[in-house]
């Protein structure tokens, strides 16, 4: 079922490219420059979608890991690994874009406030998950333990989302989602651009996960082939 | 399985092309943004005059730019402010919300010779912000940095996936040939 869905996702490449083109047009040409921050405010249209992508990634890792623990099917493990790898890319971009935005606006690259710290923890969760898989010996035990890490890792996501409201520090307040403050919510023009950009990056995220999933499947197929070759060699020797 | 691998390689090549197109589009968008930004340049300089009414509410202020030209601006209720004090704390408000605070802040800037940037039209100020933060060219540098670094990361990741897939494809083909 999952394989069939993934095979059908190829048009996502075209769709995500078209949506990204629209988003870039809106970001750089259509939306007016914000008066207080100037052009640097446009980083928001990149920072928020990649932050969303990194959180979406950990949800997919967590969900797939849970499904793997339940069903013990390889495809869920592959999906978790693919999502973790793409998620760490998005997480790294979230941190980088946030730091570059903070330099002209806060006059510092980094500060130890709650939202930044919890976002950094999410990045480290991804790194820990991937490092564990890279260094632990292959087998069912590695997949099971990695799945447990994946499920636990998602706990950080709601903390990141609510951090700006819970601790009220330097990070701008929530502008989207159920907990967003009505006064600080984006105006109509800014909201349209942010939504378009988020949709475009979501499709890009799905496409990258799909591609990584296929590579992962090829890796598994290669292992199977190597096993078949050595078996046939042993049969030939006998 | 082989056809699946070939399909992945093809799509990886395609995504490389698409990402290259994104970067080209970003560069085009930057060029357009810069040219449109030059259409109506804001005035930057130090505050040389602050005028208030009997209630202490700001009515007009004057800015001297780097050439010594003094420009006087009137304000209205919608004039936006984004000004910092000496400690770096940012005050963001509008004239209508805090009419006397704007005068106090601008006097503070005049005393400290802290430069500001004014976005205006027909002599009426629409926004008054810190020079450093409102400096368009500086901000564009940061904006460019974000897009350059992050798209480079995306591109590098796609290259990595493509290379990995090529190695896998080669190895799978070799083993398939061995089995016959």
CSV table of C-alpha atoms in Angstrom, one decimal:
chain,number,residue,atom,x,y,z
A,1,UNK,CA,0.0,0.0,0.0
A,2,UNK,CA,2.7,2.5,1.1
A,3,UNK,CA,4.9,1.6,-2.0
A,4,UNK,CA,1.9,2.2,-4.3
A,5,UNK,CA,1.3,5.6,-2.7
A,6,UNK,CA,5.0,6.5,-3.0
A,7,UNK,CA,5.1,5.5,-6.7
A,8,UNK,CA,2.2,7.8,-7.3
A,9,UNK,CA,4.0,10.7,-5.7
A,10,UNK,CA,6.2,11.5,-8.7
A,11,UNK,CA,4.0,14.4,-9.9
A,12,UNK,CA,5.0,16.0,-6.6
A,13,UNK,CA,8.3,17.1,-8.2
A,14,UNK,CA,6.4,19.2,-10.8
A,15,UNK,CA,3.9,20.4,-8.2
A,16,UNK,CA,6.5,21.4,-5.6
A,17,UNK,CA,8.6,23.2,-8.3
A,18,UNK,CA,5.6,25.2,-9.4
A,19,UNK,CA,4.5,26.0,-5.9
A,20,UNK,CA,8.1,27.1,-5.0
A,21,UNK,CA,8.2,29.3,-8.0
A,22,UNK,CA,4.9,31.0,-6.9
A,23,UNK,CA,6.2,31.3,-3.3
A,24,UNK,CA,9.4,32.9,-4.5
A,25,UNK,CA,7.5,35.4,-6.6
A,26,UNK,CA,5.3,36.3,-3.7
A,27,UNK,CA,8.2,36.6,-1.3
A,28,UNK,CA,10.5,38.8,-3.5
A,29,UNK,CA,8.1,40.7,-5.7
A,30,UNK,CA,4.5,40.7,-4.5
A,31,UNK,CA,4.6,41.2,-0.8
A,32,UNK,CA,5.5,44.7,0.5
A,33,UNK,CA,8.6,45.3,2.5
A,34,UNK,CA,7.9,45.3,6.3
A,35,UNK,CA,8.6,48.8,7.6
A,36,UNK,CA,10.4,48.0,10.9
A,37,UNK,CA,12.8,45.2,9.9
A,38,UNK,CA,13.1,46.0,6.2
A,39,UNK,CA,14.1,43.3,3.7
A,40,UNK,CA,15.5,41.0,6.4
A,41,UNK,CA,11.9,40.3,7.5
A,42,UNK,CA,11.5,38.3,4.3
A,43,UNK,CA,13.7,35.6,5.9
A,44,UNK,CA,10.5,34.8,7.9
A,45,UNK,CA,8.9,33.3,4.8
A,46,UNK,CA,11.8,30.8,4.6
A,47,UNK,CA,12.5,30.3,8.3
A,48,UNK,CA,8.9,29.4,9.3
A,49,UNK,CA,8.3,26.8,6.5
A,50,UNK,CA,11.6,25.0,7.1
A,51,UNK,CA,10.9,25.0,10.9
A,52,UNK,CA,7.5,23.5,10.0
A,53,UNK,CA,9.3,20.9,7.8
A,54,UNK,CA,11.6,20.0,10.6
A,55,UNK,CA,8.7,19.4,13.0
A,56,UNK,CA,6.7,17.5,10.4
A,57,UNK,CA,9.8,15.4,9.9
A,58,UNK,CA,9.9,14.3,13.6
A,59,UNK,CA,6.2,13.6,13.5
A,60,UNK,CA,6.7,11.3,10.5
A,61,UNK,CA,9.7,9.7,12.2
A,62,UNK,CA,7.7,9.2,15.4
A,63,UNK,CA,4.6,7.8,13.5
A,64,UNK,CA,6.6,5.5,11.3
A,65,UNK,CA,8.6,4.3,14.3
A,66,UNK,CA,5.4,3.5,16.1
A,67,UNK,CA,4.1,1.7,13.1
A,68,UNK,CA,7.3,-0.3,12.9
A,69,UNK,CA,7.1,-1.3,16.5
A,70,UNK,CA,3.5,-2.4,15.9
A,71,UNK,CA,3.7,-4.1,12.5
A,72,UNK,CA,7.5,-4.9,12.4
A,73,UNK,CA,7.4,-4.1,8.6
A,74,UNK,CA,10.6,-2.8,6.9
A,75,UNK,CA,8.9,-0.1,5.0
A,76,UNK,CA,8.0,1.8,8.1
A,77,UNK,CA,11.6,1.7,9.3
A,78,UNK,CA,12.7,3.0,5.8
A,79,UNK,CA,10.2,5.8,6.0
A,80,UNK,CA,11.4,6.8,9.5
A,81,UNK,CA,15.1,6.9,8.3
A,82,UNK,CA,14.2,8.9,5.2
A,83,UNK,CA,12.2,11.4,7.2
A,84,UNK,CA,14.9,11.7,9.8
A,85,UNK,CA,17.5,12.5,7.2
A,86,UNK,CA,15.4,15.1,5.4
A,87,UNK,CA,14.3,16.4,8.8
A,88,UNK,CA,17.8,17.0,9.9
A,89,UNK,CA,18.4,19.1,6.7
A,90,UNK,CA,15.3,21.2,7.4
A,91,UNK,CA,16.3,21.5,11.1
A,92,UNK,CA,19.7,22.7,10.1
A,93,UNK,CA,18.2,25.3,7.8
A,94,UNK,CA,15.8,26.4,10.5
A,95,UNK,CA,18.7,27.1,12.8
A,96,UNK,CA,20.9,28.8,10.2
A,97,UNK,CA,18.1,31.0,8.8
A,98,UNK,CA,17.1,32.0,12.4
A,99,UNK,CA,20.7,32.9,13.3
A,100,UNK,CA,21.1,35.0,10.2
A,101,UNK,CA,17.8,36.8,10.9
A,102,UNK,CA,18.8,37.3,14.6
A,103,UNK,CA,22.1,39.1,13.7
A,104,UNK,CA,20.6,42.3,12.3
A,105,UNK,CA,17.5,42.3,14.4
A,106,UNK,CA,18.8,41.2,17.9
A,107,UNK,CA,22.4,42.1,17.2
A,108,UNK,CA,23.5,38.6,18.2
A,109,UNK,CA,23.8,35.3,16.3
A,110,UNK,CA,22.4,33.2,19.2
A,111,UNK,CA,20.9,33.5,22.6
A,112,UNK,CA,19.9,30.9,25.1
A,113,UNK,CA,16.2,31.6,25.1
A,114,UNK,CA,13.6,28.8,25.3
A,115,UNK,CA,12.4,28.6,21.7
A,116,UNK,CA,16.0,28.5,20.3
A,117,UNK,CA,17.1,26.0,22.9
A,118,UNK,CA,14.2,23.6,22.3
A,119,UNK,CA,14.7,23.9,18.5
A,120,UNK,CA,18.4,23.1,18.9
A,121,UNK,CA,17.4,20.0,21.0
A,122,UNK,CA,15.2,18.9,18.1
A,123,UNK,CA,18.1,19.1,15.8
A,124,UNK,CA,20.2,17.1,18.3
A,125,UNK,CA,17.4,14.5,18.5
A,126,UNK,CA,17.6,14.0,14.7
A,127,UNK,CA,21.4,13.8,14.9
A,128,UNK,CA,21.3,11.3,17.7
A,129,UNK,CA,18.8,9.2,15.9
A,130,UNK,CA,20.9,9.1,12.7
A,131,UNK,CA,24.2,8.5,14.6
A,132,UNK,CA,22.6,5.7,16.5
A,133,UNK,CA,21.5,4.0,13.3
A,134,UNK,CA,25.0,4.6,11.8
A,135,UNK,CA,27.0,3.1,14.6
A,136,UNK,CA,24.8,0.4,16.1
A,137,UNK,CA,25.2,-3.0,14.4
A,138,UNK,CA,22.5,-3.7,11.8
A,139,UNK,CA,19.6,-5.9,12.7
A,140,UNK,CA,16.2,-6.0,14.3
A,141,UNK,CA,17.5,-4.7,17.6
A,142,UNK,CA,18.9,-1.5,16.0
A,143,UNK,CA,15.6,-0.9,14.2
A,144,UNK,CA,13.6,-1.5,17.4
A,145,UNK,CA,15.8,0.8,19.6
A,146,UNK,CA,15.9,3.5,16.8
A,147,UNK,CA,12.1,3.3,16.7
A,148,UNK,CA,11.9,3.9,20.4
A,149,UNK,CA,14.2,7.0,20.1
A,150,UNK,CA,12.0,8.2,17.2
A,151,UNK,CA,8.8,7.9,19.2
A,152,UNK,CA,10.3,9.7,22.2
A,153,UNK,CA,11.8,12.4,20.0
A,154,UNK,CA,8.4,13.8,19.0
A,155,UNK,CA,7.9,15.0,22.6
A,156,UNK,CA,10.0,18.0,21.9
A,157,UNK,CA,7.8,19.3,19.1
A,158,UNK,CA,4.9,20.7,21.2
A,159,UNK,CA,7.4,22.3,23.6
A,160,UNK,CA,9.0,24.1,20.7
A,161,UNK,CA,5.7,25.3,19.4
A,162,UNK,CA,4.5,26.7,22.7
A,163,UNK,CA,7.9,27.9,24.0
A,164,UNK,CA,7.3,31.5,22.8
A,165,UNK,CA,4.1,31.6,24.8
A,166,UNK,CA,5.3,29.6,27.8
A,167,UNK,CA,8.4,31.6,28.5
A,168,UNK,CA,7.8,35.0,26.7
A,169,UNK,CA,11.4,35.7,25.8
A,170,UNK,CA,13.0,37.3,22.8
A,171,UNK,CA,11.6,35.1,20.1
A,172,UNK,CA,8.7,36.7,18.2
A,173,UNK,CA,5.3,35.3,19.5
A,174,UNK,CA,3.4,32.6,17.6
A,175,UNK,CA,1.9,33.9,14.4
A,176,UNK,CA,0.3,30.8,13.0
A,177,UNK,CA,-1.5,27.7,14.4
A,178,UNK,CA,-4.1,27.2,17.2
A,179,UNK,CA,-2.1,29.0,19.9
A,180,UNK,CA,-1.3,32.1,17.9
A,181,UNK,CA,-2.1,35.4,19.6
A,182,UNK,CA,-4.7,37.3,17.5
A,183,UNK,CA,-2.8,40.6,18.0
A,184,UNK,CA,0.5,39.2,16.7
A,185,UNK,CA,-1.0,37.2,13.8
A,186,UNK,CA,0.2,38.0,10.4
A,187,UNK,CA,-1.7,40.5,8.3
A,188,UNK,CA,-3.5,39.3,5.2
A,189,UNK,CA,-0.7,39.9,2.7
A,190,UNK,CA,2.0,38.4,4.9
A,191,UNK,CA,-0.3,35.5,5.8
A,192,UNK,CA,-0.9,34.6,2.2
A,193,UNK,CA,2.8,34.6,1.4
A,194,UNK,CA,3.6,32.5,4.5
A,195,UNK,CA,0.9,30.0,3.7
A,196,UNK,CA,2.1,29.7,0.1
A,197,UNK,CA,5.7,29.2,1.1
A,198,UNK,CA,4.8,26.7,3.8
A,199,UNK,CA,2.8,24.6,1.3
A,200,UNK,CA,5.7,24.7,-1.2
A,201,UNK,CA,8.2,23.6,1.4
A,202,UNK,CA,5.8,20.8,2.6
A,203,UNK,CA,5.6,19.4,-0.9
A,204,UNK,CA,9.4,19.7,-1.3
A,205,UNK,CA,9.8,17.9,2.0
A,206,UNK,CA,7.5,15.0,0.9
A,207,UNK,CA,9.4,14.8,-2.4
A,208,UNK,CA,12.8,14.6,-0.7
A,209,UNK,CA,11.5,11.9,1.7
A,210,UNK,CA,10.1,9.9,-1.2
A,211,UNK,CA,13.5,10.1,-3.0
A,212,UNK,CA,15.4,9.1,0.1
A,213,UNK,CA,12.9,6.3,0.7
A,214,UNK,CA,13.6,4.8,-2.7
A,215,UNK,CA,17.4,5.0,-2.1
A,216,UNK,CA,16.9,3.2,1.2
A,217,UNK,CA,14.9,0.5,-0.6
A,218,UNK,CA,17.7,0.1,-3.1
A,219,UNK,CA,20.2,-0.3,-0.3
A,220,UNK,CA,18.0,-3.1,1.2
A,221,UNK,CA,17.7,-4.7,-2.3
A,222,UNK,CA,21.5,-4.6,-2.6
A,223,UNK,CA,21.9,-6.4,0.7
A,224,UNK,CA,19.5,-9.1,-0.5
A,225,UNK,CA,21.3,-9.4,-3.8
A,226,UNK,CA,24.7,-9.8,-2.1
A,227,UNK,CA,23.1,-12.5,0.1
A,228,UNK,CA,21.8,-14.2,-3.1
A,229,UNK,CA,25.2,-14.0,-4.8
A,230,UNK,CA,27.0,-15.6,-1.8
A,231,UNK,CA,24.4,-18.3,-1.5
A,232,UNK,CA,24.7,-19.2,-5.2
A,233,UNK,CA,28.5,-19.1,-4.9
A,234,UNK,CA,28.3,-21.6,-2.0
A,235,UNK,CA,25.9,-23.8,-3.9
A,236,UNK,CA,28.3,-23.8,-6.9
A,237,UNK,CA,31.3,-24.7,-4.7
A,238,UNK,CA,29.4,-27.7,-3.3
B,1,UNK,CA,13.9,-3.4,-9.0
B,2,UNK,CA,16.4,-2.2,-11.7
B,3,UNK,CA,13.7,-0.1,-13.3
B,4,UNK,CA,12.8,1.4,-9.9
B,5,UNK,CA,16.5,2.3,-9.4
B,6,UNK,CA,16.7,3.9,-12.8
B,7,UNK,CA,13.6,5.8,-12.1
B,8,UNK,CA,15.1,7.2,-8.9
B,9,UNK,CA,18.2,8.3,-10.7
B,10,UNK,CA,16.2,10.0,-13.4
B,11,UNK,CA,14.1,11.8,-10.8
B,12,UNK,CA,17.2,12.8,-8.8
B,13,UNK,CA,18.7,14.4,-12.0
B,14,UNK,CA,15.4,16.2,-12.5
B,15,UNK,CA,15.3,17.6,-9.0
B,16,UNK,CA,18.8,18.9,-9.5
B,17,UNK,CA,17.6,20.8,-12.6
B,18,UNK,CA,14.6,22.1,-10.6
B,19,UNK,CA,16.8,23.3,-7.7
B,20,UNK,CA,19.1,25.0,-10.2
B,21,UNK,CA,16.0,26.7,-11.6
B,22,UNK,CA,14.9,27.8,-8.1
B,23,UNK,CA,18.3,29.4,-7.5
B,24,UNK,CA,18.2,31.2,-10.8
B,25,UNK,CA,14.7,32.4,-9.9
B,26,UNK,CA,15.9,33.6,-6.5
B,27,UNK,CA,18.7,35.6,-8.2
B,28,UNK,CA,16.2,37.2,-10.6
B,29,UNK,CA,13.9,38.0,-7.7
B,30,UNK,CA,16.7,39.7,-5.8
B,31,UNK,CA,17.6,41.8,-8.9
B,32,UNK,CA,13.9,42.8,-9.2
B,33,UNK,CA,13.7,43.6,-5.5
B,34,UNK,CA,16.8,45.8,-5.6
B,35,UNK,CA,15.6,47.7,-8.6
B,36,UNK,CA,12.2,48.3,-7.1
B,37,UNK,CA,13.8,49.3,-3.8
B,38,UNK,CA,15.7,52.1,-5.6
B,39,UNK,CA,12.5,53.6,-6.9
B,40,UNK,CA,11.7,55.5,-3.8
B,41,UNK,CA,14.7,55.7,-1.4
B,42,UNK,CA,14.1,56.3,2.3
B,43,UNK,CA,16.0,59.1,4.0
B,44,UNK,CA,18.6,58.2,6.6
B,45,UNK,CA,20.4,60.5,9.0
B,46,UNK,CA,20.5,62.0,12.5
B,47,UNK,CA,17.6,63.8,14.1
B,48,UNK,CA,18.2,67.6,14.3
B,49,UNK,CA,14.8,68.9,15.3
B,50,UNK,CA,11.7,67.7,17.2
B,51,UNK,CA,8.6,69.7,17.4
B,52,UNK,CA,5.7,69.0,19.8
B,53,UNK,CA,2.3,70.5,20.6
B,54,UNK,CA,1.1,71.8,24.0
B,55,UNK,CA,0.4,68.3,25.2
B,56,UNK,CA,3.9,67.1,24.3
B,57,UNK,CA,2.7,65.1,21.3
B,58,UNK,CA,5.1,64.9,18.3
B,59,UNK,CA,4.0,67.1,15.4
B,60,UNK,CA,7.1,67.3,13.2
B,61,UNK,CA,10.7,66.3,13.2
B,62,UNK,CA,13.8,67.0,11.0
B,63,UNK,CA,16.6,64.7,9.8
B,64,UNK,CA,20.0,65.7,8.4
B,65,UNK,CA,21.4,63.2,6.0
B,66,UNK,CA,25.1,62.5,5.3
B,67,UNK,CA,25.3,65.3,2.7
B,68,UNK,CA,24.0,67.8,5.3
B,69,UNK,CA,20.6,68.2,3.7
B,70,UNK,CA,17.8,68.7,6.3
B,71,UNK,CA,14.4,67.2,5.6
B,72,UNK,CA,11.4,68.0,7.7
B,73,UNK,CA,8.7,65.3,8.1
B,74,UNK,CA,5.1,65.6,9.3
B,75,UNK,CA,3.5,62.6,11.0
B,76,UNK,CA,0.1,61.1,11.2
B,77,UNK,CA,-1.6,58.5,13.5
B,78,UNK,CA,-0.4,55.6,11.3
B,79,UNK,CA,3.3,56.5,11.4
B,80,UNK,CA,5.1,53.4,12.6
B,81,UNK,CA,8.1,53.5,14.9
B,82,UNK,CA,10.8,50.9,15.5
B,83,UNK,CA,13.4,52.6,17.7
B,84,UNK,CA,15.9,51.4,20.2
B,85,UNK,CA,17.2,53.0,23.4
B,86,UNK,CA,20.8,53.0,24.4
B,87,UNK,CA,20.5,49.6,26.0
B,88,UNK,CA,19.2,48.2,22.7
B,89,UNK,CA,15.6,47.6,23.8
B,90,UNK,CA,13.4,48.1,20.8
B,91,UNK,CA,10.2,50.2,21.0
B,92,UNK,CA,7.7,49.4,18.4
B,93,UNK,CA,4.5,51.4,18.2
B,94,UNK,CA,2.5,53.9,16.1
B,95,UNK,CA,1.9,57.6,16.5
B,96,UNK,CA,-1.7,57.1,17.3
B,97,UNK,CA,-1.0,54.7,20.1
B,98,UNK,CA,1.7,56.7,21.9
B,99,UNK,CA,1.8,60.3,20.6
B,100,UNK,CA,4.1,61.7,23.3
B,101,UNK,CA,6.5,58.7,23.5
B,102,UNK,CA,7.6,59.2,19.9
B,103,UNK,CA,8.8,62.7,20.7
B,104,UNK,CA,10.7,61.4,23.7
B,105,UNK,CA,12.3,58.7,21.7
B,106,UNK,CA,13.3,61.0,18.8
B,107,UNK,CA,14.8,63.5,21.3
B,108,UNK,CA,16.8,60.6,22.8
B,109,UNK,CA,18.1,59.8,19.3
B,110,UNK,CA,19.0,63.5,18.7
B,111,UNK,CA,21.0,63.6,22.0
B,112,UNK,CA,22.8,60.4,21.2
B,113,UNK,CA,23.3,61.2,17.4
B,114,UNK,CA,21.8,57.8,16.7
B,115,UNK,CA,20.9,57.6,13.0
B,116,UNK,CA,17.4,56.7,11.9
B,117,UNK,CA,15.8,55.8,8.6
B,118,UNK,CA,12.5,57.4,7.5
B,119,UNK,CA,10.2,55.9,4.9
B,120,UNK,CA,8.0,58.8,3.6
B,121,UNK,CA,5.7,60.1,0.9
B,122,UNK,CA,5.1,63.7,0.1
B,123,UNK,CA,6.8,64.8,3.3
B,124,UNK,CA,4.7,62.6,5.6
B,125,UNK,CA,6.6,59.9,7.5
B,126,UNK,CA,5.2,56.4,7.3
B,127,UNK,CA,7.9,54.6,9.3
B,128,UNK,CA,10.8,55.7,11.5
B,129,UNK,CA,13.3,53.0,12.3
B,130,UNK,CA,16.8,52.5,13.5
B,131,UNK,CA,19.3,53.2,10.7
B,132,UNK,CA,21.2,49.9,11.1
B,133,UNK,CA,18.1,47.8,11.0
B,134,UNK,CA,16.4,49.8,8.3
B,135,UNK,CA,19.5,49.8,6.1
B,136,UNK,CA,18.2,48.2,3.0
B,137,UNK,CA,21.6,47.1,1.6
B,138,UNK,CA,22.7,45.5,4.9
B,139,UNK,CA,19.4,43.6,5.2
B,140,UNK,CA,19.7,42.4,1.6
B,141,UNK,CA,23.1,40.9,2.5
B,142,UNK,CA,21.5,38.9,5.3
B,143,UNK,CA,18.6,37.9,3.1
B,144,UNK,CA,21.0,36.8,0.4
B,145,UNK,CA,23.0,34.8,3.0
B,146,UNK,CA,20.0,32.9,4.1
B,147,UNK,CA,18.9,31.9,0.6
B,148,UNK,CA,22.5,31.2,-0.6
B,149,UNK,CA,23.4,29.0,2.4
B,150,UNK,CA,20.2,27.1,2.6
B,151,UNK,CA,19.8,26.4,-1.1
B,152,UNK,CA,23.4,25.4,-1.3
B,153,UNK,CA,22.6,22.9,1.5
B,154,UNK,CA,19.6,21.6,-0.4
B,155,UNK,CA,21.7,21.3,-3.6
B,156,UNK,CA,24.5,19.5,-1.8
B,157,UNK,CA,22.0,17.1,-0.3
B,158,UNK,CA,20.5,16.3,-3.7
B,159,UNK,CA,24.0,15.8,-5.1
B,160,UNK,CA,24.8,13.4,-2.3
B,161,UNK,CA,21.6,11.4,-3.0
B,162,UNK,CA,22.4,11.3,-6.7
B,163,UNK,CA,25.9,10.0,-6.1
B,164,UNK,CA,24.7,7.5,-3.6
B,165,UNK,CA,22.1,6.2,-6.0
B,166,UNK,CA,24.6,5.9,-8.9
B,167,UNK,CA,26.9,3.8,-6.7
B,168,UNK,CA,23.9,1.6,-5.7
B,169,UNK,CA,22.8,1.2,-9.3
B,170,UNK,CA,26.3,0.2,-10.4
B,171,UNK,CA,26.6,-2.3,-7.7
B,172,UNK,CA,23.1,-3.8,-8.2
B,173,UNK,CA,23.8,-4.1,-12.0
B,174,UNK,CA,27.2,-5.9,-11.3
B,175,UNK,CA,25.6,-8.4,-8.9
B,176,UNK,CA,22.7,-9.0,-11.3
B,177,UNK,CA,25.2,-9.8,-14.0
B,178,UNK,CA,27.0,-12.2,-11.6
B,179,UNK,CA,23.8,-14.1,-10.9
B,180,UNK,CA,23.0,-14.1,-14.6
